Amino acid sequence: MDVTHPTTGVAIMADKDTTMAINLVGDDSDVARKYDLGARNRRLAKIQPGRPAKVSAEQIEADEIDRLASRTIGWRGVALDGADVEFSAAAAKKLYTRFPWLRVQVAEFIEDRANFLKV
């Protein structure tokens, strides 16, 4: 997925010839399904019979960041504060935490199954 500027919609350039891009897997991938099952099991383990589930807005946001990071498998042209950022799941979480607009782009791309179907 080429990353676009949040207000102009123009592709963000890593240099004069290379766009900033994030490599993603879709919700139907084995990686995503494994993550989702684990996340559901963690939520189910927290449920106490007869008591309402306690969940905060902060936890919901953190879960979404984790979900997106689990579907991020690489990138090119990502730099922060003038330095290239090497890909890792932890770096993806930091990126999605710092830039909510990027989180939205990634979520929208992942949710469109057509982005992952071969024709």
Short mmCIF file of C-alpha atoms in Angstrom, two decimals:
data_model
loop_
_atom_site.label_atom_id
_atom_site.label_comp_id
_atom_site.label_asym_id
_atom_site.label_seq_id
_atom_site.Cartn_x
_atom_site.Cartn_y
_atom_site.Cartn_z
CA MET A 1 0.00 0.00 0.00
CA ASP A 2 1.43 3.36 -0.99
CA VAL A 3 1.05 5.84 1.87
CA THR A 4 -0.66 9.09 0.95
CA HIS A 5 -0.61 12.48 2.65
CA PRO A 6 -3.64 12.70 4.97
CA THR A 7 -4.89 16.01 3.60
CA THR A 8 -3.74 16.10 -0.04
CA GLY A 9 -4.05 12.42 -0.91
CA VAL A 10 -0.72 12.62 -2.76
CA ALA A 11 1.70 9.70 -2.36
CA ILE A 12 4.41 10.39 0.22
CA MET A 13 7.83 10.11 -1.37
CA ALA A 14 10.75 8.50 0.45
CA ASP A 15 13.03 10.01 -2.18
CA LYS A 16 12.57 11.38 -5.69
CA ASP A 17 11.84 7.92 -7.16
CA THR A 18 10.40 5.87 -4.29
CA THR A 19 7.05 6.13 -2.54
CA MET A 20 6.59 5.30 1.11
CA ALA A 21 4.83 1.94 1.17
CA ILE A 22 3.60 -0.52 3.78
CA ASN A 23 3.31 -4.24 3.00
CA LEU A 24 0.18 -5.77 4.48
CA VAL A 25 -1.68 -9.08 4.64
CA GLY A 26 -5.46 -9.24 4.55
CA ASP A 27 -7.92 -10.39 7.17
CA ASP A 28 -8.23 -13.79 5.46
CA SER A 29 -4.51 -14.57 5.66
CA ASP A 30 -3.18 -17.25 8.00
CA VAL A 31 -1.19 -14.60 9.88
CA ALA A 32 -4.28 -12.45 10.50
CA ARG A 33 -6.51 -15.38 11.43
CA LYS A 34 -3.93 -16.67 13.94
CA TYR A 35 -3.65 -13.22 15.53
CA ASP A 36 -7.45 -12.78 15.66
CA LEU A 37 -8.00 -16.16 17.35
CA GLY A 38 -5.34 -15.34 19.94
CA ALA A 39 -6.87 -11.92 20.60
CA ARG A 40 -10.34 -13.44 21.04
CA ASN A 41 -8.96 -16.06 23.43
CA ARG A 42 -7.26 -13.34 25.49
CA ARG A 43 -10.54 -11.39 25.69
CA LEU A 44 -12.51 -14.51 26.62
CA ALA A 45 -10.01 -15.34 29.37
CA LYS A 46 -10.73 -11.95 31.00
CA ILE A 47 -14.48 -12.50 31.17
CA GLN A 48 -15.81 -13.21 34.63
CA PRO A 49 -19.23 -14.86 34.72
CA GLY A 50 -21.93 -12.57 36.07
CA ARG A 51 -19.81 -9.44 35.74
CA PRO A 52 -19.76 -6.86 32.98
CA ALA A 53 -16.61 -6.81 30.89
CA LYS A 54 -14.29 -3.95 31.79
CA VAL A 55 -12.72 -2.38 28.77
CA SER A 56 -11.34 1.13 28.36
CA ALA A 57 -11.12 3.31 25.28
CA GLU A 58 -7.35 3.15 25.63
CA GLN A 59 -7.45 -0.66 25.54
CA ILE A 60 -9.67 -0.66 22.46
CA GLU A 61 -7.20 1.65 20.69
CA ALA A 62 -4.22 -0.46 21.78
CA ASP A 63 -5.97 -3.60 20.51
CA GLU A 64 -6.57 -1.96 17.13
CA ILE A 65 -2.92 -0.91 16.89
CA ASP A 66 -1.86 -4.48 17.72
CA ARG A 67 -4.28 -5.83 15.09
CA LEU A 68 -2.87 -3.57 12.39
CA ALA A 69 0.73 -4.32 13.38
CA SER A 70 -0.02 -8.05 13.14
CA ARG A 71 -0.99 -7.54 9.49
CA THR A 72 2.05 -5.41 8.66
CA ILE A 73 4.80 -7.53 7.15
CA GLY A 74 7.25 -4.92 5.92
CA TRP A 75 7.72 -1.46 4.44
CA ARG A 76 9.94 0.79 2.40
CA GLY A 77 10.73 4.45 2.69
CA VAL A 78 9.60 4.87 6.29
CA ALA A 79 11.53 7.52 8.18
CA LEU A 80 10.89 9.35 11.45
CA ASP A 81 12.63 12.50 12.56
CA GLY A 82 15.04 12.24 9.63
CA ALA A 83 16.12 8.64 10.25
CA ASP A 84 15.09 5.50 8.37
CA VAL A 85 12.99 3.13 10.46
CA GLU A 86 13.82 -0.55 10.17
CA PHE A 87 10.70 -2.70 10.01
CA SER A 88 9.61 -4.62 13.10
CA ALA A 89 6.25 -5.26 14.76
CA ALA A 90 7.29 -2.94 17.60
CA ALA A 91 8.20 -0.20 15.11
CA ALA A 92 4.84 -0.65 13.36
CA LYS A 93 3.03 -0.22 16.68
CA LYS A 94 4.97 2.98 17.38
CA LEU A 95 4.21 4.31 13.90
CA TYR A 96 0.47 3.56 14.18
CA THR A 97 0.37 5.05 17.68
CA ARG A 98 2.11 8.27 16.64
CA PHE A 99 0.16 8.76 13.39
CA PRO A 100 -3.57 8.03 13.73
CA TRP A 101 -4.14 9.12 10.11
CA LEU A 102 -1.79 6.34 8.97
CA ARG A 103 -3.67 3.87 11.15
CA VAL A 104 -6.88 4.84 9.32
CA GLN A 105 -5.27 4.34 5.89
CA VAL A 106 -3.94 0.92 6.84
CA ALA A 107 -7.25 -0.19 8.36
CA GLU A 108 -9.20 0.92 5.29
CA PHE A 109 -6.78 -0.86 2.96
CA ILE A 110 -6.96 -4.09 4.96
CA GLU A 111 -10.75 -4.02 5.15
CA ASP A 112 -11.05 -3.99 1.35
CA ARG A 113 -10.64 -7.66 0.44
CA ALA A 114 -10.21 -6.72 -3.22
CA ASN A 115 -6.72 -5.46 -2.30
CA PHE A 116 -5.68 -9.05 -1.57
CA LEU A 117 -7.47 -11.06 -4.25
CA LYS A 118 -5.62 -12.16 -7.36
CA VAL A 119 -7.55 -11.90 -10.61
#
